[in-house]
JSON list of C-alpha atoms in Angstrom, two decimals:
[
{"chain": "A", "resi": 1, "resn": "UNK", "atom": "CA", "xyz": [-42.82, -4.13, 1.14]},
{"chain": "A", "resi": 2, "resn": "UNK", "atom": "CA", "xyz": [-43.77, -4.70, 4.76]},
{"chain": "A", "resi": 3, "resn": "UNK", "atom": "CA", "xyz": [-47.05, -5.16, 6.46]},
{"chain": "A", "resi": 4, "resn": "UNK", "atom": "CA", "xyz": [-47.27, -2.14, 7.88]},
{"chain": "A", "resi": 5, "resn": "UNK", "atom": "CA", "xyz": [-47.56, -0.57, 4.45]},
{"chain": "A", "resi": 6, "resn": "UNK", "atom": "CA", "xyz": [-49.04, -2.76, 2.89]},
{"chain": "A", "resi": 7, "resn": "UNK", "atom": "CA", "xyz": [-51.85, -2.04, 5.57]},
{"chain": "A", "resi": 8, "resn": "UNK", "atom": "CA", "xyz": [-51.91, 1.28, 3.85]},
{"chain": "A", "resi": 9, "resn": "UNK", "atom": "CA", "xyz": [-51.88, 0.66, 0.50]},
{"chain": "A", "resi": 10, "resn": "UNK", "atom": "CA", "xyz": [-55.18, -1.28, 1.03]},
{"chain": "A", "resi": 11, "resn": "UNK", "atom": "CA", "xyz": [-56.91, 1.01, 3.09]},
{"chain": "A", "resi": 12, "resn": "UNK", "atom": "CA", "xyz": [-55.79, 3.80, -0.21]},
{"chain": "A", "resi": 13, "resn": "UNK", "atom": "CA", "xyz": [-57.18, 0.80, -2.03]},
{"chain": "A", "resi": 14, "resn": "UNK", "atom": "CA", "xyz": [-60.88, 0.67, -0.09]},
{"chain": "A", "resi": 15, "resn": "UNK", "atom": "CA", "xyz": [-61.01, 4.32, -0.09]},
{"chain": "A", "resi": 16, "resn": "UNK", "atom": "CA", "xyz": [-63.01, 4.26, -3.33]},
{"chain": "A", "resi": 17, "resn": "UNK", "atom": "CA", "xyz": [-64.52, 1.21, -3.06]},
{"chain": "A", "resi": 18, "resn": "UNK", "atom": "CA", "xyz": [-66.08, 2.60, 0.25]},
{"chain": "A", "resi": 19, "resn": "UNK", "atom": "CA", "xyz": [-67.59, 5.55, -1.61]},
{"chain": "A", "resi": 20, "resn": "UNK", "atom": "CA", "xyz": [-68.51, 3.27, -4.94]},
{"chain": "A", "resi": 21, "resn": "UNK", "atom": "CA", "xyz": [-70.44, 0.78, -2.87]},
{"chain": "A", "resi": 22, "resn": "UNK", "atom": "CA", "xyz": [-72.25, 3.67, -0.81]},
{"chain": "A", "resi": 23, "resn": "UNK", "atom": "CA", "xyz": [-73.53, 5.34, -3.69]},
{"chain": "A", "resi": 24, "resn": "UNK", "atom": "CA", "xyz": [-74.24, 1.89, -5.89]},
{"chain": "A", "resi": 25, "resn": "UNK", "atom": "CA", "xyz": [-78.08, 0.82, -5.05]},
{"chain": "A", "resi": 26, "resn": "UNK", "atom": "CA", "xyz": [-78.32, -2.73, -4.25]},
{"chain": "A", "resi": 27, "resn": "UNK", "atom": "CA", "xyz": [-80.49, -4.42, -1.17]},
{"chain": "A", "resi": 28, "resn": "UNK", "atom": "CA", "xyz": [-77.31, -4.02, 1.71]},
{"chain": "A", "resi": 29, "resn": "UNK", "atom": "CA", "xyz": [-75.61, -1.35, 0.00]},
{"chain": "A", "resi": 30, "resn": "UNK", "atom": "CA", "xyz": [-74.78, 0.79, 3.22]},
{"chain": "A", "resi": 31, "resn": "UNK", "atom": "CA", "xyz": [-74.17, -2.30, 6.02]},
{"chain": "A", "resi": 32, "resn": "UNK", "atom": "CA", "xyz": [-71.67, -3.30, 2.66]},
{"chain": "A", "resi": 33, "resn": "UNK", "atom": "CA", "xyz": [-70.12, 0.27, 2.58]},
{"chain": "A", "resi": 34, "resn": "UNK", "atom": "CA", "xyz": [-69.91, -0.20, 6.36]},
{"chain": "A", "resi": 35, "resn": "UNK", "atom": "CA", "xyz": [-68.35, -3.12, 6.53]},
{"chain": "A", "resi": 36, "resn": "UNK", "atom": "CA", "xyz": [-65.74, -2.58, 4.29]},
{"chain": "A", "resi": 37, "resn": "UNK", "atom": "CA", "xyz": [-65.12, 1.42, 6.17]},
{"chain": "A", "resi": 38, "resn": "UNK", "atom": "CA", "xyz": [-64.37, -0.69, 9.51]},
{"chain": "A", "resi": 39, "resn": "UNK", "atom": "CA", "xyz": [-61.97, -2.88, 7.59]},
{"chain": "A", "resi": 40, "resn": "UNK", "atom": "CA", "xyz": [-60.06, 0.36, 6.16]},
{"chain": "A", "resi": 41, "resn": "UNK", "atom": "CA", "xyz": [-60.43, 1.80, 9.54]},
{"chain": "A", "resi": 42, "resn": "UNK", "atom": "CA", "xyz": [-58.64, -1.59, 11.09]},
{"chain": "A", "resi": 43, "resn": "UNK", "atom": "CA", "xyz": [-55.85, -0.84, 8.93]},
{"chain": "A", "resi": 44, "resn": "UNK", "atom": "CA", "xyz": [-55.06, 2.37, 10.15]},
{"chain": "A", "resi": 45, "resn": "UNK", "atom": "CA", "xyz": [-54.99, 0.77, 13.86]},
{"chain": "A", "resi": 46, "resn": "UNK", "atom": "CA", "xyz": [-52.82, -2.26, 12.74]},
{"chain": "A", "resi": 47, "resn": "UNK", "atom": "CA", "xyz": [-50.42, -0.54, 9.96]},
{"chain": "A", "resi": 48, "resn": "UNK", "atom": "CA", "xyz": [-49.24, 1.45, 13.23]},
{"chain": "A", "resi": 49, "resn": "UNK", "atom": "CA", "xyz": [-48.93, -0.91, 15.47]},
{"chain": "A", "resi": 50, "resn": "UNK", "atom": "CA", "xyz": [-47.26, -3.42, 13.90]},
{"chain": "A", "resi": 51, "resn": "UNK", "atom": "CA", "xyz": [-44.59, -0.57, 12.79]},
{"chain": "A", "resi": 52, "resn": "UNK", "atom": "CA", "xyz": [-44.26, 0.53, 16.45]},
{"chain": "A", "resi": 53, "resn": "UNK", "atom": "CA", "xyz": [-43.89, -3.18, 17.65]},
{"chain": "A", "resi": 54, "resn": "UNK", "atom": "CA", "xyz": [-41.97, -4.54, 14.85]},
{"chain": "A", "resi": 55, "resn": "UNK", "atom": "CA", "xyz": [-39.63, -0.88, 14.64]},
{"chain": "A", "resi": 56, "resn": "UNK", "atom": "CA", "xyz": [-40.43, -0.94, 10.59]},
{"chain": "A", "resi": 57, "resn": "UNK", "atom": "CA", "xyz": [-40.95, 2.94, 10.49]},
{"chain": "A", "resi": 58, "resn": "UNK", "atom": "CA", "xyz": [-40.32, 3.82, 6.59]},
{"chain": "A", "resi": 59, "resn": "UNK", "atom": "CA", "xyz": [-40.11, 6.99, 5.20]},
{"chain": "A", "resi": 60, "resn": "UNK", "atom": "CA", "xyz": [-43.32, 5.58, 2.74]},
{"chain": "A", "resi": 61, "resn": "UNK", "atom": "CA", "xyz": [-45.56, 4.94, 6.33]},
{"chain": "A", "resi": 62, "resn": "UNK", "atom": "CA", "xyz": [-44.88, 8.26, 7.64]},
{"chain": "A", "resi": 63, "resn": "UNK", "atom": "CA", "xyz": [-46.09, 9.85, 4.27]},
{"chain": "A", "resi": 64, "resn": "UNK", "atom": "CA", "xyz": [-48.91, 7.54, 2.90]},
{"chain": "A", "resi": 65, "resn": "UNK", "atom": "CA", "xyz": [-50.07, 6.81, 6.07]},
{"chain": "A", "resi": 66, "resn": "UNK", "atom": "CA", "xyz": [-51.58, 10.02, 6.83]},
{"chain": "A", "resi": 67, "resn": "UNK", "atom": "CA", "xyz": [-52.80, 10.65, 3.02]},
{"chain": "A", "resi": 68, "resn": "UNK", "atom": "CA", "xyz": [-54.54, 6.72, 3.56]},
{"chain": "A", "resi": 69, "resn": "UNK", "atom": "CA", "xyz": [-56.38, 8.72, 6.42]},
{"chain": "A", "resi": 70, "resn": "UNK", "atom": "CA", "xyz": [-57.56, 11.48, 4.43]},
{"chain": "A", "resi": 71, "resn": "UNK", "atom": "CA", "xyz": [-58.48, 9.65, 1.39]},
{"chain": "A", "resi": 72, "resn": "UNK", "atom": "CA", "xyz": [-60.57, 7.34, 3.84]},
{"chain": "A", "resi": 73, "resn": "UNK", "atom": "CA", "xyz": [-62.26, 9.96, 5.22]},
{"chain": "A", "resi": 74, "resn": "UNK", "atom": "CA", "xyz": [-62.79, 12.02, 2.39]},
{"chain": "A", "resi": 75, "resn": "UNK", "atom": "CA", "xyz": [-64.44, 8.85, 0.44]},
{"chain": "A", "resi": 76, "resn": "UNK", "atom": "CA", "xyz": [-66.51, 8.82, 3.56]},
{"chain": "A", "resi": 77, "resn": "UNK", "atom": "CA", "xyz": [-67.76, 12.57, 3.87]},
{"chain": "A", "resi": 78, "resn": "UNK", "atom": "CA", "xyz": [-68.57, 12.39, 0.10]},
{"chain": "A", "resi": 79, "resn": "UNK", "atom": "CA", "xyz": [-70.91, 10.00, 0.49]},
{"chain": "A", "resi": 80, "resn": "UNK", "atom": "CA", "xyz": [-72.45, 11.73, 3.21]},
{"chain": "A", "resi": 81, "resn": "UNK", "atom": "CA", "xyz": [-72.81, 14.65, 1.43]},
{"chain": "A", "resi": 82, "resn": "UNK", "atom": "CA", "xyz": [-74.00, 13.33, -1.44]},
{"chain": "A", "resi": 83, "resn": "UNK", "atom": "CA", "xyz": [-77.81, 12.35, 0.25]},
{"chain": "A", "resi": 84, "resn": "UNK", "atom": "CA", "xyz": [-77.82, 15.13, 2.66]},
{"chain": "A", "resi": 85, "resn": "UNK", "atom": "CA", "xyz": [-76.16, 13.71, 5.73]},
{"chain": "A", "resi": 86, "resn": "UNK", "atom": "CA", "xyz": [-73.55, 16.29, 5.92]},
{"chain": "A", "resi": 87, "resn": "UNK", "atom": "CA", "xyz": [-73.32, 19.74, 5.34]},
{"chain": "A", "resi": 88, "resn": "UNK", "atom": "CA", "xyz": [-70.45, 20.39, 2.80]},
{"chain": "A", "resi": 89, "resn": "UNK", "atom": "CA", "xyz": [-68.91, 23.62, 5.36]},
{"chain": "A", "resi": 90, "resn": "UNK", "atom": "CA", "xyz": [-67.89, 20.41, 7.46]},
{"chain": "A", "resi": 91, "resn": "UNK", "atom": "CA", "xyz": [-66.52, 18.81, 4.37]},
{"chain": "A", "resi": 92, "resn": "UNK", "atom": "CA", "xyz": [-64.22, 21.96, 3.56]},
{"chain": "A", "resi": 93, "resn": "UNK", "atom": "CA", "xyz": [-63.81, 22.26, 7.65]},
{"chain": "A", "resi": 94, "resn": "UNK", "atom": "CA", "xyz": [-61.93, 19.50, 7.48]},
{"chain": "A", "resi": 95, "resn": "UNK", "atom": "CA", "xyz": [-60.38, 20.19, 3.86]},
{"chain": "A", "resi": 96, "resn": "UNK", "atom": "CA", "xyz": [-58.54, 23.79, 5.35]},
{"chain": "A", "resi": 97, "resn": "UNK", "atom": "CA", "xyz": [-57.59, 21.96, 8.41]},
{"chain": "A", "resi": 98, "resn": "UNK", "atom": "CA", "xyz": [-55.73, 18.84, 6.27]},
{"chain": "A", "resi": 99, "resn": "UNK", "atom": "CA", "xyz": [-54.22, 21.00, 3.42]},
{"chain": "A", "resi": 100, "resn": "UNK", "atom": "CA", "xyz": [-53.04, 23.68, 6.06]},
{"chain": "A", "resi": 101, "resn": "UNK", "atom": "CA", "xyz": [-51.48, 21.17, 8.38]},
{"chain": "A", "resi": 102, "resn": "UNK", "atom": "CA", "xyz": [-50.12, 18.99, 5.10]},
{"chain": "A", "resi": 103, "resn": "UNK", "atom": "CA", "xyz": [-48.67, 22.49, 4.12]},
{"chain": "A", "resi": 104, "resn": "UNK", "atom": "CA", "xyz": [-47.05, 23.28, 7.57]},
{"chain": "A", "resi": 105, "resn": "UNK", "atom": "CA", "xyz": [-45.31, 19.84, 7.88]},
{"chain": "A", "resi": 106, "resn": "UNK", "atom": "CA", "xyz": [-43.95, 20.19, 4.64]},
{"chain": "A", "resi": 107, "resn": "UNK", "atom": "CA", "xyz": [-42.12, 23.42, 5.08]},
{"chain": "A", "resi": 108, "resn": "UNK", "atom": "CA", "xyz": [-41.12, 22.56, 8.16]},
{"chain": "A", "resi": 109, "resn": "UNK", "atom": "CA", "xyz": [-39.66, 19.00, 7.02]},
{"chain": "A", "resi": 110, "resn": "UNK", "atom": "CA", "xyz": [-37.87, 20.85, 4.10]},
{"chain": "A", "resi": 111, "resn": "UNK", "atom": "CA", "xyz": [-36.41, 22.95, 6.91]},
{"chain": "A", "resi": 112, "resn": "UNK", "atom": "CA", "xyz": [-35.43, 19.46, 8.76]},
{"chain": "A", "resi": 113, "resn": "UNK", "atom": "CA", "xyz": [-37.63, 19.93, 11.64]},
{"chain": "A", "resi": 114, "resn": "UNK", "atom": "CA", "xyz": [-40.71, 17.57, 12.15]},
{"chain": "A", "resi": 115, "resn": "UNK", "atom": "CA", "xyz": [-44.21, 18.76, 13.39]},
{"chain": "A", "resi": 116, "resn": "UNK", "atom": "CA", "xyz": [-45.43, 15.18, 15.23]},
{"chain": "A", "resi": 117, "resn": "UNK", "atom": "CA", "xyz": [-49.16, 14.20, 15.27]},
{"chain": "A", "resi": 118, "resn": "UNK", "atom": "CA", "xyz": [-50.37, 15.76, 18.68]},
{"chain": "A", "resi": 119, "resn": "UNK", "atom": "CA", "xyz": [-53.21, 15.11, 21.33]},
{"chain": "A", "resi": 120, "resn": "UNK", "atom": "CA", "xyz": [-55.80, 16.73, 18.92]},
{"chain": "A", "resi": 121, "resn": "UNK", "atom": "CA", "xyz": [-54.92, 15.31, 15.60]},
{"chain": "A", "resi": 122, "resn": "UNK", "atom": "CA", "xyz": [-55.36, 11.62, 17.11]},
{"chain": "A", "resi": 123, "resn": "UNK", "atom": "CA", "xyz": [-58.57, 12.54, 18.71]},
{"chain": "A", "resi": 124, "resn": "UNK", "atom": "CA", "xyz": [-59.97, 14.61, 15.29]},
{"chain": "A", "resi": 125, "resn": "UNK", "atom": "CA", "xyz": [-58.97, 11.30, 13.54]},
{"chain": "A", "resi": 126, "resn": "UNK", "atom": "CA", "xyz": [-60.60, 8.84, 16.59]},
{"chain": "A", "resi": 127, "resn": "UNK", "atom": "CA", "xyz": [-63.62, 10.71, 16.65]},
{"chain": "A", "resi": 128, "resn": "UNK", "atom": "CA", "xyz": [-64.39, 11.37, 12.57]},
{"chain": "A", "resi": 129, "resn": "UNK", "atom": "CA", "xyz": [-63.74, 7.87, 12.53]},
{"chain": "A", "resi": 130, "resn": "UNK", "atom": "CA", "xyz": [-65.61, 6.55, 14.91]},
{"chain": "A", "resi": 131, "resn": "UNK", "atom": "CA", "xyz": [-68.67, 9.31, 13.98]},
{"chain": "A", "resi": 132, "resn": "UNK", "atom": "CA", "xyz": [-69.08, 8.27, 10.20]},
{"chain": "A", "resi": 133, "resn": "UNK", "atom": "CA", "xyz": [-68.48, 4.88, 11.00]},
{"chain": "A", "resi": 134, "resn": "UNK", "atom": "CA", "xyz": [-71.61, 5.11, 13.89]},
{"chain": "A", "resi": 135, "resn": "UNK", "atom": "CA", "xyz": [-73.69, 7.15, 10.86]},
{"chain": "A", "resi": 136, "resn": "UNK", "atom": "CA", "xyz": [-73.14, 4.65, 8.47]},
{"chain": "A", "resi": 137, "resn": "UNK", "atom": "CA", "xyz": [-74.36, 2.06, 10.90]},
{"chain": "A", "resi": 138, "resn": "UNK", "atom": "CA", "xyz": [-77.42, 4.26, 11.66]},
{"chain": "A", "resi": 139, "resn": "UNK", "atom": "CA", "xyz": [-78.00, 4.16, 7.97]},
{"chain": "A", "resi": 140, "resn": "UNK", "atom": "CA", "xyz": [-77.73, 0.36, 7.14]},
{"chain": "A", "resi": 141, "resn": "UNK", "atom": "CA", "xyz": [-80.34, -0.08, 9.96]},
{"chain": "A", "resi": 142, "resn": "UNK", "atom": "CA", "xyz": [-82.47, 2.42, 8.63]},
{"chain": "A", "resi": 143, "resn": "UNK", "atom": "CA", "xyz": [-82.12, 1.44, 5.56]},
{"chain": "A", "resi": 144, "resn": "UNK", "atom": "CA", "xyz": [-80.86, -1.86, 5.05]},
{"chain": "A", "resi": 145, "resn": "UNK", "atom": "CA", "xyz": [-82.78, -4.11, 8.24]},
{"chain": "A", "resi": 146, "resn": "UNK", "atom": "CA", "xyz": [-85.83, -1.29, 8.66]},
{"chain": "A", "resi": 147, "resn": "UNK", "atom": "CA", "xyz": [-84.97, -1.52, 12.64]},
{"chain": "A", "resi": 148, "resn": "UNK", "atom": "CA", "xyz": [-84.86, 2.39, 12.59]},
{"chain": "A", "resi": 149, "resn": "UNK", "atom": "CA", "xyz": [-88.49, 4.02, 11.10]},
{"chain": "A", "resi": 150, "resn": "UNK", "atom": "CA", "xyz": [-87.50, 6.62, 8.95]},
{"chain": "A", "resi": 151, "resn": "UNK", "atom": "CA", "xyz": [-89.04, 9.42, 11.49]},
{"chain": "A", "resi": 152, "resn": "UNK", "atom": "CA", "xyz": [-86.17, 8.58, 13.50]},
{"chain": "A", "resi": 153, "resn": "UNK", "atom": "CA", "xyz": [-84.09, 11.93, 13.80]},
{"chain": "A", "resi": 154, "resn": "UNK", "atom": "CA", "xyz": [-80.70, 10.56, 11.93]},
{"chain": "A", "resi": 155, "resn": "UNK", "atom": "CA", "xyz": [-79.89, 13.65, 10.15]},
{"chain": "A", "resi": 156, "resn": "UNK", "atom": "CA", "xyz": [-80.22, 15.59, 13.21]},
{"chain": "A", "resi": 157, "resn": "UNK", "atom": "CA", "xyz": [-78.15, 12.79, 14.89]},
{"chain": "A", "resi": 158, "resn": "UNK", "atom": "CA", "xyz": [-75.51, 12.78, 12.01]},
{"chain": "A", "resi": 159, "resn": "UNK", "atom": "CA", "xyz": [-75.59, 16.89, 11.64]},
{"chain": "A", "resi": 160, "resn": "UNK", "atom": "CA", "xyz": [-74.24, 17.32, 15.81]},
{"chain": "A", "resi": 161, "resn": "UNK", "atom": "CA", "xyz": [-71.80, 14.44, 15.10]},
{"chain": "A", "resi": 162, "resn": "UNK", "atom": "CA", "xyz": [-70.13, 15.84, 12.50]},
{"chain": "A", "resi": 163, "resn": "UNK", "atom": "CA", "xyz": [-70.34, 19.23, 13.72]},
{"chain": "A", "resi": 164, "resn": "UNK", "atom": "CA", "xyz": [-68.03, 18.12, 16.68]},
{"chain": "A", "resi": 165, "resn": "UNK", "atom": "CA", "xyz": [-65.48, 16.35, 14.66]},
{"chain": "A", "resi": 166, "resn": "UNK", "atom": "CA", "xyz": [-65.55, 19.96, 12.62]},
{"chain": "A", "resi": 167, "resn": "UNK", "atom": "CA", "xyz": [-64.92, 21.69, 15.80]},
{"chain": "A", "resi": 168, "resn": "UNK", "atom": "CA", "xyz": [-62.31, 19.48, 16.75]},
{"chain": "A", "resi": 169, "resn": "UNK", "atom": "CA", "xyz": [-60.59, 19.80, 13.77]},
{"chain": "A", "resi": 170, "resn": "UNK", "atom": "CA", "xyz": [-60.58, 23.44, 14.23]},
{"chain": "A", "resi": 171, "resn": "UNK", "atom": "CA", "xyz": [-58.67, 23.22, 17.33]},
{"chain": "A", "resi": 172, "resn": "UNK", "atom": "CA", "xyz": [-56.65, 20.20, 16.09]},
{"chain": "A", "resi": 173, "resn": "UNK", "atom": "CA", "xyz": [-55.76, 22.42, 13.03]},
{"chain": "A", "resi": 174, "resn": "UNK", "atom": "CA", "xyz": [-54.68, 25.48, 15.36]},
{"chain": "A", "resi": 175, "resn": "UNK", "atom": "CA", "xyz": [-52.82, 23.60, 17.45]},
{"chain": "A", "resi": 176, "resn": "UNK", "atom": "CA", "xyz": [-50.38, 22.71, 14.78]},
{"chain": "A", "resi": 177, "resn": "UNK", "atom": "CA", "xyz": [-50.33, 26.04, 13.11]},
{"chain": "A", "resi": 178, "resn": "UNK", "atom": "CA", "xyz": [-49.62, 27.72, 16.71]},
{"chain": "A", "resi": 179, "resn": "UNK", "atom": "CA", "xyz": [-46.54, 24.73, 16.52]},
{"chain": "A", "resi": 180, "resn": "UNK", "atom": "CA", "xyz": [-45.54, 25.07, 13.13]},
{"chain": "A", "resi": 181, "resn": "UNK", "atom": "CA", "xyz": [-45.31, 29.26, 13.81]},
{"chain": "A", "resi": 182, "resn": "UNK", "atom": "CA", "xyz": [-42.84, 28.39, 17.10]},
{"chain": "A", "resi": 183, "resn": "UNK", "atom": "CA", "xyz": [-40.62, 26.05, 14.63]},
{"chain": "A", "resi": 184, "resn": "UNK", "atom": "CA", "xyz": [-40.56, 27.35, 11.41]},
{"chain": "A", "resi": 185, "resn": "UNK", "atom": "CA", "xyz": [-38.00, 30.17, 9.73]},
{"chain": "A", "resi": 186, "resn": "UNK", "atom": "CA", "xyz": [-40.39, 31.81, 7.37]},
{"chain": "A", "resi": 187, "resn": "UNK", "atom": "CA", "xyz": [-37.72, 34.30, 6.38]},
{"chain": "A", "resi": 188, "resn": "UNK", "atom": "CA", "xyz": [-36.48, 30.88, 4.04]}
]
């Protein structure tokens, strides 16, 4: 086992401890919950670059990798819609776009072709992770220090924000349908 995956395996590992802490009540629940979603988020930015630099690329990376990623996330948007912070159409948004594209690469691998993570996919995954992680912030200092009142407008701030990342996982999810229709023999 190499770092690189190891990286993984413990952001698939955080994944519900992100979501258990969120939910648990205790004084410094969310900055706790935030904390440990920037360490899981690290991860994601070392696991790759360490296989890039160190040219440890295994089969296991290129597969738990991007399910790390979604269970991340998905930990995450649960526990924003479970007090109100996000609506769940942006929850199953993202859902259609990750079990479409999942779907897509896996025909197309079974038909030895590879669909590679474009421009949009890295900026849908930049921006919902760099969104939640800004709304959980907004939260613990709301919630945890008191710096925020609580007529400060963060469900209207965390609504827009994760309306774009839904939009741009629209377009990140077309573009790799519009690729996996040039490259894959559906007559198979």
């Amino acid at each position: 086992m190499n770092v690189p995956n190891i990286l993984t395996i413990a952001r698939i590992v955080l994944s519900p401890v992100v979501l258990l802490v969120y939910m648990m009540i205790f004084p410094g629940h969310y900055l706790v919950a935030t904390v440990l979603y920037f360490i899981a988020g690290m991860t994601d930015f070392f696991d790759g670059k360490i296989a890039r630099k160190q040219d440890i690329i295994t089969n296991f990376g290129k597969f738990t990798d991007p399910l790390a990623d979604k269970m991340l996330t998905s930990a995450v948007y649960l526990a924003l819609i479970s007090n109100g912070y996000c609506n769940v159409w942006i929850f199953f948004i993202i859902l259609l776009r990750e079990f479409g594209v999942s779907s897509i690469r896996l025909v197309a691998s079974s038909q030895g072709v590879v669909i590679p993570a474009n421009m949009w996919g890295k900026v849908k995954t930049f921006t919902m992770m760099m969104f939640t992680g800004f709304i959980f912030l907004l939260l613990s200092l709301q919630n945890d220090f008191h710096v925020l009142s609580y007529e400060f407008p963060l469900e209207t701030i965390a609504s827009v924000l994760l309306w774009i990342t839904a939009l741009l996982t629209a377009i990140s999810g077309i573009t790799y349908i519009r690729e996996g229709m040039k490259v894959i023999d559906f007559s198979k």
